[in-house]
Short mmCIF file of C-alpha atoms in Angstrom, two decimals:
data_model
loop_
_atom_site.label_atom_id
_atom_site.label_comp_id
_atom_site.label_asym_id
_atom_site.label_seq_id
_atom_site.Cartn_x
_atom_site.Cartn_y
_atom_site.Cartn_z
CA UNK A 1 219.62 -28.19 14.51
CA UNK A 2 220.94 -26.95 17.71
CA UNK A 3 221.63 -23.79 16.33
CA UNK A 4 218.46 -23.26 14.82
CA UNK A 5 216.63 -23.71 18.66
CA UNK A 6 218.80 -21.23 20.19
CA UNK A 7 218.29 -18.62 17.42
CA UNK A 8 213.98 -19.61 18.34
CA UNK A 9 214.86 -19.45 21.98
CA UNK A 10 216.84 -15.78 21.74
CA UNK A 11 213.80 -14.67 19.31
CA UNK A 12 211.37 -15.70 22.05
CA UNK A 13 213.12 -13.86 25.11
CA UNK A 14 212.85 -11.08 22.72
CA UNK A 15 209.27 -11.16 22.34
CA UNK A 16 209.11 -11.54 26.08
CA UNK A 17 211.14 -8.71 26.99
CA UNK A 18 209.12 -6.49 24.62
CA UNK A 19 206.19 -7.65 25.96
CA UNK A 20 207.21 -6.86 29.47
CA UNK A 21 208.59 -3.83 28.61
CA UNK A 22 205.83 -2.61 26.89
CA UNK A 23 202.98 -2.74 29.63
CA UNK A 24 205.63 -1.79 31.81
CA UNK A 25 205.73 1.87 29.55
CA UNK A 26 202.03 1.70 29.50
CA UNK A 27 201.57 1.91 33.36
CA UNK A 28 204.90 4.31 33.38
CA UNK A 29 202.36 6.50 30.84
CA UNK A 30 199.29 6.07 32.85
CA UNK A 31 200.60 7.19 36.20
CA UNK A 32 202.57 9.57 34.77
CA UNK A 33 199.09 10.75 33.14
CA UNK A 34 196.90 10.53 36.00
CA UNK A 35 199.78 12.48 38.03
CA UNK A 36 199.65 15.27 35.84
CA UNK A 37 195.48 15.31 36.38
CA UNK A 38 195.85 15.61 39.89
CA UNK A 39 198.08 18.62 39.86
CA UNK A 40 196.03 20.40 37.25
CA UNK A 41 192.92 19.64 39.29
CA UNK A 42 194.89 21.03 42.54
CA UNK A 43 195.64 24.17 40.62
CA UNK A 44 192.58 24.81 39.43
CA UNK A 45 191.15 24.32 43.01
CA UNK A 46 193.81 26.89 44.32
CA UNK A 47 192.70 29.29 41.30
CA UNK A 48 189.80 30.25 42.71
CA UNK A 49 191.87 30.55 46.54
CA UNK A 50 193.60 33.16 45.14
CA UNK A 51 190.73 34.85 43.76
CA UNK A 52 189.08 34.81 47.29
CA UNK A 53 191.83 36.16 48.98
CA UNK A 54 191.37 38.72 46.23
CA UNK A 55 188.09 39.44 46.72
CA UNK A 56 188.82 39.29 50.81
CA UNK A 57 191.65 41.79 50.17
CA UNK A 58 188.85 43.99 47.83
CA UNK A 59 186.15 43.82 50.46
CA UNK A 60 188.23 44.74 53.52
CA UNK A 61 188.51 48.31 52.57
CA UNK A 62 184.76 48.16 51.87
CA UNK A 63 184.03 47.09 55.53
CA UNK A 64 186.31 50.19 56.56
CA UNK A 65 184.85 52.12 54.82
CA UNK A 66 181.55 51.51 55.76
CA UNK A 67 182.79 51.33 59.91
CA UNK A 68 184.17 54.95 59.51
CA UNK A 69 180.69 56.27 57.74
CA UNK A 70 178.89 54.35 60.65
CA UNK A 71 181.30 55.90 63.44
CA UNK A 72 180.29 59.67 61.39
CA UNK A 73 176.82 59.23 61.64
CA UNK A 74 177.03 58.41 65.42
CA UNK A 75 179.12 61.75 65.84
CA UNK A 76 176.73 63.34 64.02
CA UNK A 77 174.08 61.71 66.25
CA UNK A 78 175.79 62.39 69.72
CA UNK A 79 176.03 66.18 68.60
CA UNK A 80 172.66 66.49 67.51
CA UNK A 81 171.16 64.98 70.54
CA UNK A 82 173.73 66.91 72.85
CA UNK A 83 172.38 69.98 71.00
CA UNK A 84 168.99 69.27 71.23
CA UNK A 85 169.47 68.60 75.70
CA UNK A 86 171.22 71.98 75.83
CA UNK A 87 168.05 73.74 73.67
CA UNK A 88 166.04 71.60 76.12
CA UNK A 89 168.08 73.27 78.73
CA UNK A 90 168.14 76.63 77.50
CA UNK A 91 164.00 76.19 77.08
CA UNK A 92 163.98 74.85 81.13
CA UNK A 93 165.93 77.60 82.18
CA UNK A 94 163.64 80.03 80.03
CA UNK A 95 160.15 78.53 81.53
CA UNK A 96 161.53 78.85 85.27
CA UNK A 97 162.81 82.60 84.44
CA UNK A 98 158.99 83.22 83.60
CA UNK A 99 157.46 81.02 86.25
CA UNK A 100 159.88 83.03 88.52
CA UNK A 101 159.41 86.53 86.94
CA UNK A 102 155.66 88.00 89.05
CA UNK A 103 153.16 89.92 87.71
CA UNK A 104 153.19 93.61 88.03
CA UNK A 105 151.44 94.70 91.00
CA UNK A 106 148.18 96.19 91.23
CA UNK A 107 147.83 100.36 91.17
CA UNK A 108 144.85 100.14 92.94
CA UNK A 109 144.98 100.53 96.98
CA UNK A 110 143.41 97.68 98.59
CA UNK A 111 144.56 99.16 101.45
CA UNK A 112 143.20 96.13 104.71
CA UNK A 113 140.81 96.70 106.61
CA UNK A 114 137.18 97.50 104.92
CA UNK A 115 133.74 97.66 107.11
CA UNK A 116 129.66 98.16 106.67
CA UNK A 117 128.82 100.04 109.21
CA UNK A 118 125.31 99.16 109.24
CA UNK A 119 123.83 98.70 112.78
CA UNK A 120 121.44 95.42 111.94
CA UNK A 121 123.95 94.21 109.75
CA UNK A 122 127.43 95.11 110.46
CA UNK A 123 130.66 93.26 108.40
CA UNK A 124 134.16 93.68 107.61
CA UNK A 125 136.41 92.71 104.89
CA UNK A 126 140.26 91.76 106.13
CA UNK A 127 143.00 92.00 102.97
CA UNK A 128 145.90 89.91 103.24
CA UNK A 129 149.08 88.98 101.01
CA UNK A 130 148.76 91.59 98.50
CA UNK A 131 151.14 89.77 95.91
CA UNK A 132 151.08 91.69 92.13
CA UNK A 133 147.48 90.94 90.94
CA UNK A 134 145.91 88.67 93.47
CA UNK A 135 145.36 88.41 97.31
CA UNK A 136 143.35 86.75 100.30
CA UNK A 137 140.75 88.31 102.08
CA UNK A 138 138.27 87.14 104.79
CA UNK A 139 134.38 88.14 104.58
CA UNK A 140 132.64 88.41 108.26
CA UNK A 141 129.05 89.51 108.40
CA UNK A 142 126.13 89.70 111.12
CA UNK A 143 122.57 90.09 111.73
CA UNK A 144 120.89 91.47 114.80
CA UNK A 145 117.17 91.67 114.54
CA UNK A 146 117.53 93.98 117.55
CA UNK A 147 121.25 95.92 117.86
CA UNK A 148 120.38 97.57 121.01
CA UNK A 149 120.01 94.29 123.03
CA UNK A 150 121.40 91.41 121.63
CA UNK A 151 120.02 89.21 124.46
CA UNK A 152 116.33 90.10 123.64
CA UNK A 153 116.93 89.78 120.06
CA UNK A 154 118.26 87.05 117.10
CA UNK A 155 122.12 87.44 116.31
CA UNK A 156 123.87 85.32 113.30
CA UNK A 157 126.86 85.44 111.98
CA UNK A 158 128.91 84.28 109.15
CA UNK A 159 132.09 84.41 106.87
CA UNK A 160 133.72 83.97 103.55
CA UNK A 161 137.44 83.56 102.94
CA UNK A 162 139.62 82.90 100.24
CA UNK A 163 141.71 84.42 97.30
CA UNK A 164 141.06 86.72 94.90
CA UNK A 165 142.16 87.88 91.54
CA UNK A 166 142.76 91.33 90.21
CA UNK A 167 141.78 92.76 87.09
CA UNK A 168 141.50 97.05 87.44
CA UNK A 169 139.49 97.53 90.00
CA UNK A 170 137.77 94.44 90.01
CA UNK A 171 138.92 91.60 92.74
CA UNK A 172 137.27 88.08 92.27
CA UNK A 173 137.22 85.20 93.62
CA UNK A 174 139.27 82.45 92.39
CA UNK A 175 137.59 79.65 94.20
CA UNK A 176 134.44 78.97 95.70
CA UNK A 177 134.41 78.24 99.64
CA UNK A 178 134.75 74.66 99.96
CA UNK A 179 131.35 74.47 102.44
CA UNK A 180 128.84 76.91 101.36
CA UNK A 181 129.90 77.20 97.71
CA UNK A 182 130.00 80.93 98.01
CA UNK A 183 131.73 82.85 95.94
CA UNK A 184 131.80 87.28 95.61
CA UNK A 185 133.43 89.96 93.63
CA UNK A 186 134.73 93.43 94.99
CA UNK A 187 134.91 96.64 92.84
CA UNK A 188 137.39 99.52 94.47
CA UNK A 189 136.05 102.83 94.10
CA UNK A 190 138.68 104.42 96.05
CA UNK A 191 136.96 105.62 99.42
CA UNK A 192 134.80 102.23 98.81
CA UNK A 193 134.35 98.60 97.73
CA UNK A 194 130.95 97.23 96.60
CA UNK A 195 130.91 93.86 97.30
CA UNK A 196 128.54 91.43 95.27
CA UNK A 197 127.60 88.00 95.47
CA UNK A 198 128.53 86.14 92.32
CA UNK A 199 126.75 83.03 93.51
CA UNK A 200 124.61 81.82 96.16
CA UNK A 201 125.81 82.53 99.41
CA UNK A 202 122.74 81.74 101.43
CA UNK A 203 124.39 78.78 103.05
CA UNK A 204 127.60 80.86 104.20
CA UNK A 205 126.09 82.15 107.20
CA UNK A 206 122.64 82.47 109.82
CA UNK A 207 119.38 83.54 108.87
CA UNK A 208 119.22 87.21 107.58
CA UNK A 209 123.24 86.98 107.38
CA UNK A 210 124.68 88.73 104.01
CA UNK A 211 127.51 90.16 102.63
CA UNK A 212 126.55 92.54 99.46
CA UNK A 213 126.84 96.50 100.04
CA UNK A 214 128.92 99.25 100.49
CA UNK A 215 132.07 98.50 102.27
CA UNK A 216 133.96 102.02 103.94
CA UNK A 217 137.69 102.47 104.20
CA UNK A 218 138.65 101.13 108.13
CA UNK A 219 137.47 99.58 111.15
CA UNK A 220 134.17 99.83 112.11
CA UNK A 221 133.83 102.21 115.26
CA UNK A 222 131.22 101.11 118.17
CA UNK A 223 128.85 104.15 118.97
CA UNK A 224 129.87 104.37 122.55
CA UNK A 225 133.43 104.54 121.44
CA UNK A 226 131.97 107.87 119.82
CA UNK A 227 130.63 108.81 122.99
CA UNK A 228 132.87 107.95 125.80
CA UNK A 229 136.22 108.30 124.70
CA UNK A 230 137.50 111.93 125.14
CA UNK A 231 140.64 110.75 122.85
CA UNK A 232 139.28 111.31 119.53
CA UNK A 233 141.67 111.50 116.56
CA UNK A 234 141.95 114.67 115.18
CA UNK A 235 140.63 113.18 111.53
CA UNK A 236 137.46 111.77 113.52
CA UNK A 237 136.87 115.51 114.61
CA UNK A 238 137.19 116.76 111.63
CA UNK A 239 135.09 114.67 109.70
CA UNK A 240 132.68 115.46 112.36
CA UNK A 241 132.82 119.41 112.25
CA UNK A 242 132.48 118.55 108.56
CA UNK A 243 129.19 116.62 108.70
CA UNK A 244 127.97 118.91 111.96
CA UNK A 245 128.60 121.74 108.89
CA UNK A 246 126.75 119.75 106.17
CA UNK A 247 123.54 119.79 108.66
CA UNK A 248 123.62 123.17 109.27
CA UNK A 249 123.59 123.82 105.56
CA UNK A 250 120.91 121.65 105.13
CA UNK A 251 119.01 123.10 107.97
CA UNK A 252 119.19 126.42 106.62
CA UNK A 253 118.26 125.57 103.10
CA UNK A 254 115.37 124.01 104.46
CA UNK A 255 112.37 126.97 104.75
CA UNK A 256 110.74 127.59 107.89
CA UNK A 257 108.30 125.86 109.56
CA UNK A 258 109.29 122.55 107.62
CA UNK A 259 112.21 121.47 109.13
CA UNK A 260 110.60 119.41 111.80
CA UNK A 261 108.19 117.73 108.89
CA UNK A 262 110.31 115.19 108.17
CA UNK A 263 109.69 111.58 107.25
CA UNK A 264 109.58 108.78 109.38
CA UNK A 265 111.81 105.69 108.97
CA UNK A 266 108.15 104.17 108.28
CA UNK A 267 107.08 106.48 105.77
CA UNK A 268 110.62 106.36 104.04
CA UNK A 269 109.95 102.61 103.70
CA UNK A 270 106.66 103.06 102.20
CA UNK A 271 107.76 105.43 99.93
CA UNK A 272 110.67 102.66 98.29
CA UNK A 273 107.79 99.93 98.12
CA UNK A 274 105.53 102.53 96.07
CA UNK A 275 108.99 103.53 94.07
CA UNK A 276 109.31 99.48 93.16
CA UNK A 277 105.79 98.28 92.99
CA UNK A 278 106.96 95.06 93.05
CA UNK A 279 105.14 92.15 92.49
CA UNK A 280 107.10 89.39 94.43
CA UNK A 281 106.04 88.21 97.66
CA UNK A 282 107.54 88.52 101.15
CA UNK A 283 109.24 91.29 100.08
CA UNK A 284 110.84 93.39 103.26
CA UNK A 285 111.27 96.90 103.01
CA UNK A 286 113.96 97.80 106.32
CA UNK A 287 115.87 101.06 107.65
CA UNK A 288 119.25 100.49 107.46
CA UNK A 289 120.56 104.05 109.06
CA UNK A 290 121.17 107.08 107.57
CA UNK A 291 123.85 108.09 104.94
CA UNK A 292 126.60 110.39 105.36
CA UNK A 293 124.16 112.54 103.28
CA UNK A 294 121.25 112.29 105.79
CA UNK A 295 119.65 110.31 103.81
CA UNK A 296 117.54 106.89 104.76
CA UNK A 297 119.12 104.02 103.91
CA UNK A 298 116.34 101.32 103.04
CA UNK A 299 117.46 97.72 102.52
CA UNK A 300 115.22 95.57 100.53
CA UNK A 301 115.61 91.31 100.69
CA UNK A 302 112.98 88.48 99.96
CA UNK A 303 112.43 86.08 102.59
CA UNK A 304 112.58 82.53 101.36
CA UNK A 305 111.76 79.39 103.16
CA UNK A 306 114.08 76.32 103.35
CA UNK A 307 113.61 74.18 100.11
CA UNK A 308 115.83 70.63 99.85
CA UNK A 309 118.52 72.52 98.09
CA UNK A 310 118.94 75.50 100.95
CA UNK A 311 117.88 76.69 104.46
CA UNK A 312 115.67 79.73 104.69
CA UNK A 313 117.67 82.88 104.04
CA UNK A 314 116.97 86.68 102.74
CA UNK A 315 117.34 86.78 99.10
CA UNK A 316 118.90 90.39 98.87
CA UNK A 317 117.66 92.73 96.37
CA UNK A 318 119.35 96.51 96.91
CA UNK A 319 119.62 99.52 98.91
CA UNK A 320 117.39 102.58 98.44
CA UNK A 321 117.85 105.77 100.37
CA UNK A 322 115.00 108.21 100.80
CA UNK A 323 115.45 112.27 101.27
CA UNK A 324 113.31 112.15 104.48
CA UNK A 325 112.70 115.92 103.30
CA UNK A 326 111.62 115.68 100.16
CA UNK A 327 110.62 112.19 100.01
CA UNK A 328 112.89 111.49 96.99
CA UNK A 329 113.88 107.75 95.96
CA UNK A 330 117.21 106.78 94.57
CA UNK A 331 119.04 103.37 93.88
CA UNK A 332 121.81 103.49 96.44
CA UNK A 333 124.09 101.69 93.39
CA UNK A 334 122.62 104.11 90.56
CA UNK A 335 125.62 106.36 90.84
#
């Protein structure tokens, strides 16, 4: 009997055992199992590590590559752009060459000193700064209504300054004078310049004051200079023997018993309003002196009144000379 209960009791601790032994295999296998997930999980996480630091390594070159094209295309930049300051340069230095170079000067002799010796209406022109094609001049012009006394009579005066281009013969002026608004043009004919208004220059002087006509080579010379002073150049004596020569022809060509039948400054005017027949009123018909010719020189101007726009001034119109043998009429300018 005994021995039957200790073969149960052995059989039992047996069962036991097992029992213990088996969930203790069971955890063992589970741990051992979830271990083994853990580590595959890590190396699956470090898989794609790897493959990062790949792709770093791969793209590293890439961002070289692209910081060496990016450094070329600045070069290229920085030599363009220093190219395109030295053309810049090069064009500077070009434009100041020509601003610098002057135009060729004119062929023409301006000489400096021009007058109209007329005795009512005397002027000068002054030429200064002859630089290649342009230079500055000043215009002064009077009007005596008697030149023999100018205390019994009406003087007025005037001027005109400023710079002129050259084209040829032709001078103009660049700008009109800031005052009067005047503005003229002078055409070199050598022992000559005609000057012409180009625009009103009424308000550039008195009344009866202009500046259009023939203007001689020189100062003008006072008549009692011509007189008085026993120290005449030797050119002024022989242009003098030359005209004194010129008379004599003319006397002699003349036949007799006409030479004292010549016009009178009167007549000569008459004859250069019939030669016009103009229609205009206050038209003035006035001897201006003779030419070198012998001729009358008759100067022809409209008097207008003052208006809002101007003060009253002689409107000029031309010059007319008069054979004061013959009683021919020509247009001073004509020829």
């Amino acid at each position: 009997m005994k021995k039957e209960h200790f073969v149960l009791a052995t059989l039992l601790l047996l069962c036991v055992g097992s029992l213990t032994g088996c969930g203790f295999l069971d955890e063992k296998e589970a741990a051992t199992s979830s271990q083994a997930t853990e580590e595959n999980a890590i190396k699956k996480n470090a898989e794609p590590t790897g493959e990062g630091n790949q792709a770093i390594k791969k793209k590293e070159p890439q961002d070289n590559a692209t910081k060496e094209s990016d450094e070329e295309t600045n070069k290229v930049a920085e030599k363009e752009k220093e190219s395109s300051k030295q053309g810049n340069k090069q064009e500077e230095n070009s434009t100041k060459a020509a601003e610098k170079t002057e135009p060729a000067p004119s062929r023409v002799d301006w000489g400096s000193t021009w007058s109209r010796n007329i005795d009512t209406d005397p002027a000068g022109v002054d030429i200064t700064n002859l630089k290649g094609d342009t230079f500055k001049f000043k215009l002064n012009a009077n009007h005596f209504d008697n030149p023999e006394d100018v205390s019994t009579g009406i003087a007025s005066a005037g001027d005109v300054e400023g710079t002129a281009k050259i084209k040829g013969n032709v001078a103009t002026q660049t700008t009109d004078d800031i005052e009067s608004g005047c503005m003229i043009k002078m055409t070199n004919h050598k022992s000559y310049i005609q000057v012409e208004e180009i625009s009103n220059c009424s308000r550039a002087g008195g009344i009866g004051v202009y500046y259009e006509g023939r203007y001689q080579r020189g100062d003008i010379v006072p008549q009692e200079e011509n007189t008085n002073d026993n120290t005449i150049s030797e050119d002024a004596q022989e242009e003098k023997h030359d005209q004194e020569k010129s008379e004599e022809s003319a006397t002699e060509e003349i036949p007799s018993g006409k030479s004292q039948n010549l016009l009178t400054h009167e007549e000569a005017e008459q004859r250069v309003k019939e030669f016009l027949s103009l229609s205009m009123d206050n038209m003035h018909y006035v001897y201006d002196g003779d030419t070198p010719e012998g001729n009358y020189s008759i100067r022809v101007y409209q008097y207008q009144e003052a208006t809002a726009d101007s003060t009253e001034h002689e409107a000029f119109y031309g010059f007319y000379t008069v054979n004061p043998q013959t009683g021919e009429v020509a247009d001073a300018y004509a020829g």
